[in-house]
Amino acid sequence: MYFKRLLFSAALASTLLTAALVSPEHALAQTQEPVLAAAQHEKAPLLDTLKDLVSIESGSRDLDGLDRLADLIASRLKALGGEVELVDVNADIYRMEDTPERVGQAVRATFKGTGARKILLIAHMDTVYLKGMAAKQPFRVEGDKAYGLAIADDKQGIAVILHTLAMLKSLGIRDYGTITVLINADEEISSPGSRKLLSRLGTEHDVTMSFEASQAESDKVALATAGIGSVTLRVKGKASHAGSAPHLGVNALYELAHQVLQTKDLSRPDTGLKLNWTLARAGQNRNVIPPEAEAQADARVLRVAGYDEIEKAVRERISNKLLPEAKVEMLFEPRRPPLEASPASLALAKHAQAIYRDLGKELVADAVAEGGGTDAAFAALETQNAVVERFGVQGFGAHSNDAEYILVDNIEPRLYLATRLITDISRGRVPKP
Ligand SMILES: [Zn+2]
């Protein structure tokens, strides 16, 4: 709220910043006013961009929609001076149970500067929604909220990146080495095509900033996100007439029920490991002893080692069978690794907090993983370089059927933060751990 009052005019903002907010150790105070003014200047254009991005439906399996959106994003990045290419990631695909035949292409842009530091900015263009749902949630601004399908997850992320680049351009800031932008099209299906590319780019850059939305209830960046896996149990029994010869069958459903119940207490609150059975099916006909049954559990881990822990624990338990003749098979699928807070990530988040404080605002830097997983974890998988998530605008309602929105008042602080952070990284002002 204080920030809002600051923005009456650039001049007033500057006066207030110098007079009331900036302590002597913040020697950068004088140079911030142009950045603040540029952030103000980009707010309305950013909302226009969001309208365009939200108007193109782009579910993860809607290849036509994704292509149209990719073209729009590519042309915007080109106009900002980037070297742009569409990347077909289908050759790299990691196939999971729900992976479609093909995934949409990613947009990659490269901006060359005069310095040495390499910075990666990521967001995703695909959504969880089905074609036709946008009609019920068109773009609109009401008070402090801008609504629209997928506006928070993750179209605001694309918009913040585009307008941060516009600010760097208008401010004449070019002392980064390389800024790479990657907007992928398969995040909501666990990035089967782009995960490899994300991990490679993560190791090739000094810093990765990921632009998933911050949360409406907490203005934050995230240093850790959960890893997601799935456990599938497949039981094979033997069919038989349920009325006249049930004793000749092997009831796969009974065995499955036994297995699910004896693995229901493997969650470990002390390590953040969670295992919950969520899907099950068995049999084909009421009057047949089911020869097959299958169940799936959702698994969450906070450390990569948690995957082995879960797999081992389930494997041990399932050797104890209810029906000796039943066959029990287990499939463990790590879908998305956890993001763990590295010392470099902590240092970057601390610097981000200091920048936010110049605006009289507190930025939460959360090192405790929430439930959801993100692409930042792929970027961090093979490196200890700084990878920080949730540089996007505060939002609410991701994956819901109505009322997905972002907080309009959070646009300027986030543009200011991203622009200042990129500048400070480029100029070697972010202390290394
Ligand atoms: Zn997302």
mmCIF file of C-alpha atoms in Angstrom, residues 30-391:
data_model
loop_
_atom_site.group_PDB
_atom_site.id
_atom_site.type_symbol
_atom_site.label_atom_id
_atom_site.label_comp_id
_atom_site.label_asym_id
_atom_site.label_seq_id
_atom_site.Cartn_x
_atom_site.Cartn_y
_atom_site.Cartn_z
ATOM 1 C CA GLN A 30 19.829 7.959 -7.020
ATOM 2 C CA THR A 31 19.958 5.429 -9.787
ATOM 3 C CA GLN A 32 16.664 3.790 -8.849
ATOM 4 C CA GLU A 33 14.326 6.585 -9.849
ATOM 5 C CA PRO A 34 14.626 5.945 -13.599
ATOM 6 C CA VAL A 35 13.969 2.245 -13.012
ATOM 7 C CA LEU A 36 10.896 3.066 -10.961
ATOM 8 C CA ALA A 37 9.679 5.444 -13.661
ATOM 9 C CA ALA A 38 10.274 2.798 -16.319
ATOM 10 C CA ALA A 39 8.291 0.261 -14.267
ATOM 11 C CA GLN A 40 5.392 2.710 -14.035
ATOM 12 C CA HIS A 41 5.614 3.305 -17.738
ATOM 13 C CA GLU A 42 5.391 -0.434 -18.534
ATOM 14 C CA LYS A 43 2.378 -1.204 -16.319
ATOM 15 C CA ALA A 44 -0.400 -0.385 -18.825
ATOM 16 C CA PRO A 45 1.454 -1.959 -21.784
ATOM 17 C CA LEU A 46 1.992 -5.098 -19.688
ATOM 18 C CA LEU A 47 -1.761 -5.372 -19.128
ATOM 19 C CA ASP A 48 -2.279 -5.004 -22.896
ATOM 20 C CA THR A 49 0.225 -7.804 -23.475
ATOM 21 C CA LEU A 50 -1.621 -9.978 -20.952
ATOM 22 C CA LYS A 51 -4.860 -9.432 -22.812
ATOM 23 C CA ASP A 52 -3.205 -10.738 -25.992
ATOM 24 C CA LEU A 53 -1.590 -13.704 -24.218
ATOM 25 C CA VAL A 54 -4.788 -14.728 -22.418
ATOM 26 C CA SER A 55 -6.855 -14.412 -25.620
ATOM 27 C CA ILE A 56 -4.974 -17.292 -27.239
ATOM 28 C CA GLU A 57 -5.961 -20.590 -25.639
ATOM 29 C CA SER A 58 -2.929 -22.818 -25.160
ATOM 30 C CA GLY A 59 -3.641 -26.061 -23.318
ATOM 31 C CA SER A 60 -0.629 -28.400 -23.186
ATOM 32 C CA ARG A 61 -2.248 -30.678 -25.792
ATOM 33 C CA ASP A 62 -3.576 -27.904 -28.045
ATOM 34 C CA LEU A 63 -0.732 -27.777 -30.578
ATOM 35 C CA ASP A 64 -2.479 -25.244 -32.848
ATOM 36 C CA GLY A 65 -3.046 -22.842 -29.985
ATOM 37 C CA LEU A 66 0.506 -23.312 -28.719
ATOM 38 C CA ASP A 67 1.917 -22.611 -32.204
ATOM 39 C CA ARG A 68 -0.086 -19.392 -32.455
ATOM 40 C CA LEU A 69 1.059 -18.276 -29.027
ATOM 41 C CA ALA A 70 4.668 -19.228 -29.772
ATOM 42 C CA ASP A 71 4.563 -17.048 -32.906
ATOM 43 C CA LEU A 72 3.240 -14.091 -30.925
ATOM 44 C CA ILE A 73 5.889 -14.464 -28.204
ATOM 45 C CA ALA A 74 8.641 -14.925 -30.807
ATOM 46 C CA SER A 75 7.648 -11.757 -32.652
ATOM 47 C CA ARG A 76 7.584 -9.773 -29.411
ATOM 48 C CA LEU A 77 11.044 -11.005 -28.432
ATOM 49 C CA LYS A 78 12.363 -10.202 -31.906
ATOM 50 C CA ALA A 79 10.988 -6.675 -31.669
ATOM 51 C CA LEU A 80 12.926 -6.269 -28.411
ATOM 52 C CA GLY A 81 16.167 -7.090 -30.220
ATOM 53 C CA GLY A 82 16.521 -10.770 -29.394
ATOM 54 C CA GLU A 83 17.842 -13.480 -31.636
ATOM 55 C CA VAL A 84 14.822 -15.785 -31.633
ATOM 56 C CA GLU A 85 14.211 -19.397 -32.586
ATOM 57 C CA LEU A 86 11.434 -21.910 -32.169
ATOM 58 C CA VAL A 87 12.819 -25.103 -30.642
ATOM 59 C CA ASP A 88 11.246 -28.464 -31.449
ATOM 60 C CA VAL A 89 11.828 -30.487 -28.268
ATOM 61 C CA ASN A 90 10.118 -33.673 -29.455
ATOM 62 C CA ALA A 91 13.380 -35.479 -30.186
ATOM 63 C CA ASP A 92 14.279 -35.233 -26.474
ATOM 64 C CA ILE A 93 10.946 -36.429 -25.134
ATOM 65 C CA TYR A 94 10.908 -38.323 -21.824
ATOM 66 C CA ARG A 95 7.819 -40.463 -22.054
ATOM 67 C CA MET A 96 5.570 -40.742 -19.011
ATOM 68 C CA GLU A 97 2.195 -42.445 -18.840
ATOM 69 C CA ASP A 98 0.288 -39.307 -19.803
ATOM 70 C CA THR A 99 2.768 -37.869 -22.302
ATOM 71 C CA PRO A 100 1.068 -36.951 -25.584
ATOM 72 C CA GLU A 101 2.422 -38.006 -28.975
ATOM 73 C CA ARG A 102 3.874 -34.553 -29.539
ATOM 74 C CA VAL A 103 4.407 -31.450 -27.428
ATOM 75 C CA GLY A 104 4.480 -27.807 -28.502
ATOM 76 C CA GLN A 105 7.676 -26.029 -29.481
ATOM 77 C CA ALA A 106 9.543 -23.778 -27.093
ATOM 78 C CA VAL A 107 10.569 -20.205 -27.857
ATOM 79 C CA ARG A 108 14.159 -19.305 -27.132
ATOM 80 C CA ALA A 109 15.578 -15.809 -27.396
ATOM 81 C CA THR A 110 19.131 -14.632 -26.870
ATOM 82 C CA PHE A 111 20.107 -11.057 -26.004
ATOM 83 C CA LYS A 112 23.790 -10.249 -26.219
ATOM 84 C CA GLY A 113 25.219 -7.572 -23.951
ATOM 85 C CA THR A 114 28.629 -6.093 -23.304
ATOM 86 C CA GLY A 115 29.451 -7.934 -20.058
ATOM 87 C CA ALA A 116 30.128 -11.480 -18.924
ATOM 88 C CA ARG A 117 27.301 -12.734 -16.728
ATOM 89 C CA LYS A 118 24.786 -15.182 -18.184
ATOM 90 C CA ILE A 119 21.194 -14.944 -17.021
ATOM 91 C CA LEU A 120 18.335 -17.320 -17.866
ATOM 92 C CA LEU A 121 14.702 -16.183 -17.645
ATOM 93 C CA ILE A 122 12.028 -18.893 -17.867
ATOM 94 C CA ALA A 123 8.238 -19.083 -17.998
ATOM 95 C CA HIS A 124 5.770 -21.419 -19.696
ATOM 96 C CA MET A 125 3.042 -20.767 -22.257
ATOM 97 C CA ASP A 126 0.930 -23.921 -21.854
ATOM 98 C CA THR A 127 -2.067 -24.213 -19.521
ATOM 99 C CA VAL A 128 -4.071 -26.980 -17.836
ATOM 100 C CA TYR A 129 -7.281 -25.825 -19.510
ATOM 101 C CA LEU A 130 -9.265 -27.327 -22.363
ATOM 102 C CA LYS A 131 -10.118 -25.440 -25.526
ATOM 103 C CA GLY A 132 -13.286 -23.384 -25.153
ATOM 104 C CA MET A 133 -12.926 -22.596 -21.460
ATOM 105 C CA ALA A 134 -11.579 -19.087 -22.086
ATOM 106 C CA ALA A 135 -15.038 -17.867 -23.068
ATOM 107 C CA LYS A 136 -16.073 -18.087 -19.422
ATOM 108 C CA GLN A 137 -12.994 -16.265 -18.194
ATOM 109 C CA PRO A 138 -12.143 -13.509 -20.673
ATOM 110 C CA PHE A 139 -9.504 -10.942 -19.807
ATOM 111 C CA ARG A 140 -10.829 -8.127 -17.672
ATOM 112 C CA VAL A 141 -9.560 -5.697 -15.051
ATOM 113 C CA GLU A 142 -11.700 -5.076 -11.998
ATOM 114 C CA GLY A 143 -10.269 -2.863 -9.295
ATOM 115 C CA ASP A 144 -6.920 -4.237 -8.229
ATOM 116 C CA LYS A 145 -7.395 -7.550 -10.038
ATOM 117 C CA ALA A 146 -6.824 -8.583 -13.641
ATOM 118 C CA TYR A 147 -8.758 -11.754 -14.453
ATOM 119 C CA GLY A 148 -8.336 -14.282 -17.233
ATOM 120 C CA LEU A 149 -7.794 -17.955 -17.907
ATOM 121 C CA ALA A 150 -4.184 -18.893 -17.063
ATOM 122 C CA ILE A 151 -3.384 -15.251 -16.334
ATOM 123 C CA ALA A 152 -1.525 -16.257 -13.168
ATOM 124 C CA ASP A 153 -0.218 -19.632 -14.355
ATOM 125 C CA ASP A 154 1.751 -18.571 -16.259
ATOM 126 C CA LYS A 155 0.896 -15.872 -18.791
ATOM 127 C CA GLN A 156 1.866 -13.130 -16.359
ATOM 128 C CA GLY A 157 5.340 -14.738 -16.295
ATOM 129 C CA ILE A 158 5.746 -14.247 -20.037
ATOM 130 C CA ALA A 159 4.461 -10.674 -19.771
ATOM 131 C CA VAL A 160 6.814 -9.776 -16.899
ATOM 132 C CA ILE A 161 9.794 -11.130 -18.860
ATOM 133 C CA LEU A 162 8.801 -9.207 -22.026
ATOM 134 C CA HIS A 163 8.353 -5.928 -20.173
ATOM 135 C CA THR A 164 11.470 -6.364 -18.040
ATOM 136 C CA LEU A 165 13.396 -6.686 -21.314
ATOM 137 C CA ALA A 166 11.623 -3.562 -22.575
ATOM 138 C CA MET A 167 12.744 -1.709 -19.441
ATOM 139 C CA LEU A 168 16.358 -2.840 -19.819
ATOM 140 C CA LYS A 169 16.233 -1.609 -23.407
ATOM 141 C CA SER A 170 14.673 1.772 -22.615
ATOM 142 C CA LEU A 171 17.089 2.289 -19.708
ATOM 143 C CA GLY A 172 20.044 1.421 -21.947
ATOM 144 C CA ILE A 173 21.196 -1.368 -19.623
ATOM 145 C CA ARG A 174 23.369 -3.720 -21.677
ATOM 146 C CA ASP A 175 26.136 -4.815 -19.357
ATOM 147 C CA TYR A 176 24.949 -8.389 -18.975
ATOM 148 C CA GLY A 177 26.816 -10.985 -21.016
ATOM 149 C CA THR A 178 23.847 -12.977 -22.279
ATOM 150 C CA ILE A 179 20.211 -12.991 -21.336
ATOM 151 C CA THR A 180 18.495 -16.150 -22.541
ATOM 152 C CA VAL A 181 14.706 -16.393 -22.465
ATOM 153 C CA LEU A 182 13.061 -19.799 -22.645
ATOM 154 C CA ILE A 183 9.282 -20.087 -22.863
ATOM 155 C CA ASN A 184 8.305 -23.761 -23.022
ATOM 156 C CA ALA A 185 4.975 -25.338 -23.969
ATOM 157 C CA ASP A 186 4.837 -28.518 -21.852
ATOM 158 C CA GLU A 187 5.204 -27.452 -18.206
ATOM 159 C CA GLU A 188 1.745 -28.530 -17.116
ATOM 160 C CA ILE A 189 2.423 -32.100 -18.276
ATOM 161 C CA SER A 190 5.738 -32.221 -16.370
ATOM 162 C CA SER A 191 7.902 -30.878 -19.217
ATOM 163 C CA PRO A 192 8.566 -34.171 -21.010
ATOM 164 C CA GLY A 193 10.123 -32.435 -24.029
ATOM 165 C CA SER A 194 11.798 -29.389 -22.514
ATOM 166 C CA ARG A 195 13.253 -30.853 -19.290
ATOM 167 C CA LYS A 196 16.569 -31.756 -20.898
ATOM 168 C CA LEU A 197 16.933 -28.335 -22.489
ATOM 169 C CA LEU A 198 16.034 -26.629 -19.195
ATOM 170 C CA SER A 199 18.691 -28.614 -17.319
ATOM 171 C CA ARG A 200 21.309 -27.831 -19.949
ATOM 172 C CA LEU A 201 20.482 -24.119 -20.004
ATOM 173 C CA GLY A 202 20.478 -24.090 -16.181
ATOM 174 C CA THR A 203 24.094 -25.275 -16.085
ATOM 175 C CA GLU A 204 25.126 -22.861 -18.862
ATOM 176 C CA HIS A 205 23.885 -19.774 -16.999
ATOM 177 C CA ASP A 206 25.141 -18.128 -13.812
ATOM 178 C CA VAL A 207 21.621 -17.354 -12.656
ATOM 179 C CA THR A 208 18.141 -18.688 -13.460
ATOM 180 C CA MET A 209 15.098 -16.579 -12.656
ATOM 181 C CA SER A 210 11.802 -18.440 -13.058
ATOM 182 C CA PHE A 211 8.605 -16.451 -13.406
ATOM 183 C CA GLU A 212 5.800 -18.542 -11.963
ATOM 184 C CA ALA A 213 3.359 -16.304 -10.083
ATOM 185 C CA SER A 214 3.935 -15.322 -6.504
ATOM 186 C CA GLN A 215 0.982 -15.993 -4.224
ATOM 187 C CA ALA A 216 -1.801 -13.517 -3.547
ATOM 188 C CA GLU A 217 -1.440 -14.024 0.206
ATOM 189 C CA SER A 218 2.360 -13.737 0.258
ATOM 190 C CA ASP A 219 4.607 -11.492 -1.835
ATOM 191 C CA LYS A 220 7.498 -13.893 -2.213
ATOM 192 C CA VAL A 221 10.160 -15.701 -4.152
ATOM 193 C CA ALA A 222 10.642 -19.441 -3.659
ATOM 194 C CA LEU A 223 13.952 -21.224 -3.149
ATOM 195 C CA ALA A 224 12.552 -24.715 -2.905
ATOM 196 C CA THR A 225 9.756 -26.633 -4.595
ATOM 197 C CA ALA A 226 8.612 -30.200 -4.129
ATOM 198 C CA GLY A 227 9.643 -33.084 -6.348
ATOM 199 C CA ILE A 228 6.766 -35.082 -7.767
ATOM 200 C CA GLY A 229 6.637 -38.752 -8.557
ATOM 201 C CA SER A 230 4.048 -41.430 -9.092
ATOM 202 C CA VAL A 231 3.876 -45.009 -7.867
ATOM 203 C CA THR A 232 1.795 -47.456 -9.894
ATOM 204 C CA LEU A 233 0.890 -50.906 -8.610
ATOM 205 C CA ARG A 234 -0.337 -53.482 -11.111
ATOM 206 C CA VAL A 235 -1.810 -56.699 -9.780
ATOM 207 C CA LYS A 236 -2.398 -59.769 -11.927
ATOM 208 C CA GLY A 237 -4.776 -62.441 -10.626
ATOM 209 C CA LYS A 238 -6.973 -64.966 -12.376
ATOM 210 C CA ALA A 239 -10.492 -64.614 -13.747
ATOM 211 C CA SER A 240 -13.243 -67.003 -12.777
ATOM 212 C CA HIS A 241 -17.043 -67.036 -12.563
ATOM 213 C CA ALA A 242 -17.946 -64.993 -9.498
ATOM 214 C CA GLY A 243 -21.092 -67.050 -8.934
ATOM 215 C CA SER A 244 -20.236 -70.639 -9.729
ATOM 216 C CA ALA A 245 -16.443 -70.870 -9.260
ATOM 217 C CA PRO A 246 -14.998 -67.941 -7.287
ATOM 218 C CA HIS A 247 -12.557 -70.301 -5.550
ATOM 219 C CA LEU A 248 -10.833 -70.990 -8.894
ATOM 220 C CA GLY A 249 -9.971 -67.327 -9.406
ATOM 221 C CA VAL A 250 -7.312 -65.064 -7.877
ATOM 222 C CA ASN A 251 -8.972 -61.788 -6.910
ATOM 223 C CA ALA A 252 -6.659 -58.986 -8.033
ATOM 224 C CA LEU A 253 -8.849 -56.410 -6.322
ATOM 225 C CA TYR A 254 -8.390 -58.070 -2.918
ATOM 226 C CA GLU A 255 -4.629 -58.120 -3.410
ATOM 227 C CA LEU A 256 -4.593 -54.481 -4.541
ATOM 228 C CA ALA A 257 -6.657 -53.391 -1.540
ATOM 229 C CA HIS A 258 -4.224 -55.202 0.752
ATOM 230 C CA GLN A 259 -1.237 -53.521 -0.916
ATOM 231 C CA VAL A 260 -2.763 -50.044 -0.791
ATOM 232 C CA LEU A 261 -3.599 -50.379 2.894
ATOM 233 C CA GLN A 262 -0.184 -51.673 3.871
ATOM 234 C CA THR A 263 1.558 -48.763 2.094
ATOM 235 C CA LYS A 264 -0.711 -45.984 3.324
ATOM 236 C CA ASP A 265 1.564 -44.837 6.156
ATOM 237 C CA LEU A 266 4.842 -44.215 4.315
ATOM 238 C CA SER A 267 4.647 -40.410 4.470
ATOM 239 C CA ARG A 268 7.371 -38.874 6.629
ATOM 240 C CA PRO A 269 6.562 -35.369 7.883
ATOM 241 C CA ASP A 270 10.145 -34.959 9.167
ATOM 242 C CA THR A 271 11.665 -35.277 5.687
ATOM 243 C CA GLY A 272 8.723 -33.882 3.728
ATOM 244 C CA LEU A 273 8.144 -37.199 1.974
ATOM 245 C CA LYS A 274 4.490 -37.788 1.076
ATOM 246 C CA LEU A 275 2.759 -40.772 -0.489
ATOM 247 C CA ASN A 276 -0.982 -40.796 -1.075
ATOM 248 C CA TRP A 277 -3.008 -43.272 -3.131
ATOM 249 C CA THR A 278 -5.265 -41.330 -5.492
ATOM 250 C CA LEU A 279 -6.425 -43.567 -8.365
ATOM 251 C CA ALA A 280 -7.612 -47.173 -8.574
ATOM 252 C CA ARG A 281 -9.497 -49.465 -10.910
ATOM 253 C CA ALA A 282 -10.183 -53.179 -11.123
ATOM 254 C CA GLY A 283 -12.154 -55.754 -13.089
ATOM 255 C CA GLN A 284 -14.459 -55.536 -16.089
ATOM 256 C CA ASN A 285 -17.662 -57.318 -15.132
ATOM 257 C CA ARG A 286 -19.599 -57.628 -11.913
ATOM 258 C CA ASN A 287 -19.866 -61.387 -12.235
ATOM 259 C CA VAL A 288 -16.183 -62.072 -12.912
ATOM 260 C CA ILE A 289 -13.460 -62.358 -10.261
ATOM 261 C CA PRO A 290 -11.166 -59.493 -11.379
ATOM 262 C CA PRO A 291 -7.983 -60.795 -13.011
ATOM 263 C CA GLU A 292 -6.361 -57.346 -12.978
ATOM 264 C CA ALA A 293 -6.260 -54.296 -10.724
ATOM 265 C CA GLU A 294 -4.220 -51.137 -10.723
ATOM 266 C CA ALA A 295 -3.702 -48.179 -8.376
ATOM 267 C CA GLN A 296 -1.651 -45.026 -8.543
ATOM 268 C CA ALA A 297 -0.215 -42.887 -5.772
ATOM 269 C CA ASP A 298 1.036 -39.315 -5.821
ATOM 270 C CA ALA A 299 4.495 -38.943 -4.268
ATOM 271 C CA ARG A 300 6.196 -35.736 -3.103
ATOM 272 C CA VAL A 301 9.789 -35.314 -2.017
ATOM 273 C CA LEU A 302 11.898 -32.348 -0.901
ATOM 274 C CA ARG A 303 15.275 -33.895 -1.704
ATOM 275 C CA VAL A 304 16.295 -35.913 -4.760
ATOM 276 C CA ALA A 305 17.295 -38.750 -2.405
ATOM 277 C CA GLY A 306 13.648 -38.979 -1.357
ATOM 278 C CA TYR A 307 12.826 -40.752 -4.622
ATOM 279 C CA ASP A 308 15.009 -43.760 -3.717
ATOM 280 C CA GLU A 309 13.615 -43.748 -0.202
ATOM 281 C CA ILE A 310 10.020 -44.023 -1.449
ATOM 282 C CA GLU A 311 10.756 -46.633 -4.082
ATOM 283 C CA LYS A 312 12.650 -48.800 -1.608
ATOM 284 C CA ALA A 313 9.981 -48.516 1.091
ATOM 285 C CA VAL A 314 7.132 -49.467 -1.262
ATOM 286 C CA ARG A 315 9.113 -52.352 -2.748
ATOM 287 C CA GLU A 316 9.817 -53.789 0.679
ATOM 288 C CA ARG A 317 6.205 -53.633 1.779
ATOM 289 C CA ILE A 318 4.654 -55.164 -1.332
ATOM 290 C CA SER A 319 6.653 -58.379 -0.995
ATOM 291 C CA ASN A 320 4.136 -59.228 1.710
ATOM 292 C CA LYS A 321 1.136 -60.512 -0.277
ATOM 293 C CA LEU A 322 -2.398 -61.421 0.711
ATOM 294 C CA LEU A 323 -2.807 -63.945 -2.118
ATOM 295 C CA PRO A 324 0.393 -65.879 -2.851
ATOM 296 C CA GLU A 325 -0.717 -66.594 -6.437
ATOM 297 C CA ALA A 326 -1.230 -62.933 -7.305
ATOM 298 C CA LYS A 327 1.527 -61.080 -9.152
ATOM 299 C CA VAL A 328 2.298 -57.562 -7.942
ATOM 300 C CA GLU A 329 4.313 -55.180 -10.095
ATOM 301 C CA MET A 330 5.474 -51.743 -9.100
ATOM 302 C CA LEU A 331 6.370 -48.863 -11.380
ATOM 303 C CA PHE A 332 8.011 -45.791 -9.897
ATOM 304 C CA GLU A 333 8.104 -42.693 -12.071
ATOM 305 C CA PRO A 334 9.989 -39.569 -10.967
ATOM 306 C CA ARG A 335 8.050 -36.896 -12.833
ATOM 307 C CA ARG A 336 9.729 -33.755 -11.623
ATOM 308 C CA PRO A 337 12.727 -33.260 -9.330
ATOM 309 C CA PRO A 338 12.572 -31.095 -6.205
ATOM 310 C CA LEU A 339 14.243 -27.687 -6.186
ATOM 311 C CA GLU A 340 16.655 -27.459 -3.275
ATOM 312 C CA ALA A 341 17.940 -24.111 -1.991
ATOM 313 C CA SER A 342 21.641 -23.764 -2.870
ATOM 314 C CA PRO A 343 23.900 -21.172 -1.144
ATOM 315 C CA ALA A 344 23.992 -19.217 -4.430
ATOM 316 C CA SER A 345 20.179 -19.187 -4.593
ATOM 317 C CA LEU A 346 20.000 -17.931 -1.001
ATOM 318 C CA ALA A 347 22.442 -15.123 -1.790
ATOM 319 C CA LEU A 348 20.398 -14.082 -4.818
ATOM 320 C CA ALA A 349 17.162 -14.114 -2.828
ATOM 321 C CA LYS A 350 18.752 -11.996 -0.099
ATOM 322 C CA HIS A 351 19.774 -9.437 -2.683
ATOM 323 C CA ALA A 352 16.258 -9.472 -4.114
ATOM 324 C CA GLN A 353 14.931 -8.727 -0.627
ATOM 325 C CA ALA A 354 17.270 -5.736 -0.325
ATOM 326 C CA ILE A 355 16.044 -4.361 -3.671
ATOM 327 C CA TYR A 356 12.424 -4.754 -2.564
ATOM 328 C CA ARG A 357 13.199 -2.959 0.697
ATOM 329 C CA ASP A 358 14.188 0.101 -1.352
ATOM 330 C CA LEU A 359 10.522 0.257 -2.328
ATOM 331 C CA GLY A 360 9.446 0.020 1.302
ATOM 332 C CA LYS A 361 8.237 -3.515 0.680
ATOM 333 C CA GLU A 362 9.058 -6.858 2.230
ATOM 334 C CA LEU A 363 9.805 -9.796 -0.036
ATOM 335 C CA VAL A 364 9.428 -13.222 1.555
ATOM 336 C CA ALA A 365 12.153 -15.657 0.474
ATOM 337 C CA ASP A 366 10.735 -19.065 1.179
ATOM 338 C CA ALA A 367 13.171 -21.956 1.528
ATOM 339 C CA VAL A 368 10.459 -24.396 2.614
ATOM 340 C CA ALA A 369 8.948 -26.194 -0.365
ATOM 341 C CA GLU A 370 5.270 -25.839 -1.119
ATOM 342 C CA GLY A 371 3.400 -28.765 -2.600
ATOM 343 C CA GLY A 372 3.718 -27.834 -6.267
ATOM 344 C CA GLY A 373 6.626 -28.618 -8.559
ATOM 345 C CA THR A 374 8.100 -26.270 -11.187
ATOM 346 C CA ASP A 375 10.569 -26.066 -14.078
ATOM 347 C CA ALA A 376 13.057 -24.212 -11.878
ATOM 348 C CA ALA A 377 13.904 -27.657 -10.508
ATOM 349 C CA PHE A 378 14.984 -28.886 -13.963
ATOM 350 C CA ALA A 379 17.147 -25.778 -14.387
ATOM 351 C CA ALA A 380 18.797 -26.527 -11.024
ATOM 352 C CA LEU A 381 19.143 -30.282 -11.479
ATOM 353 C CA GLU A 382 22.785 -30.365 -12.559
ATOM 354 C CA THR A 383 24.162 -27.150 -11.080
ATOM 355 C CA GLN A 384 24.747 -25.315 -7.807
ATOM 356 C CA ASN A 385 24.269 -21.951 -9.551
ATOM 357 C CA ALA A 386 21.511 -19.654 -8.328
ATOM 358 C CA VAL A 387 18.016 -20.757 -9.352
ATOM 359 C CA VAL A 388 15.107 -18.866 -7.821
ATOM 360 C CA GLU A 389 11.377 -19.308 -8.501
ATOM 361 C CA ARG A 390 8.306 -17.048 -8.320
ATOM 362 C CA PHE A 391 9.587 -13.836 -9.861
#
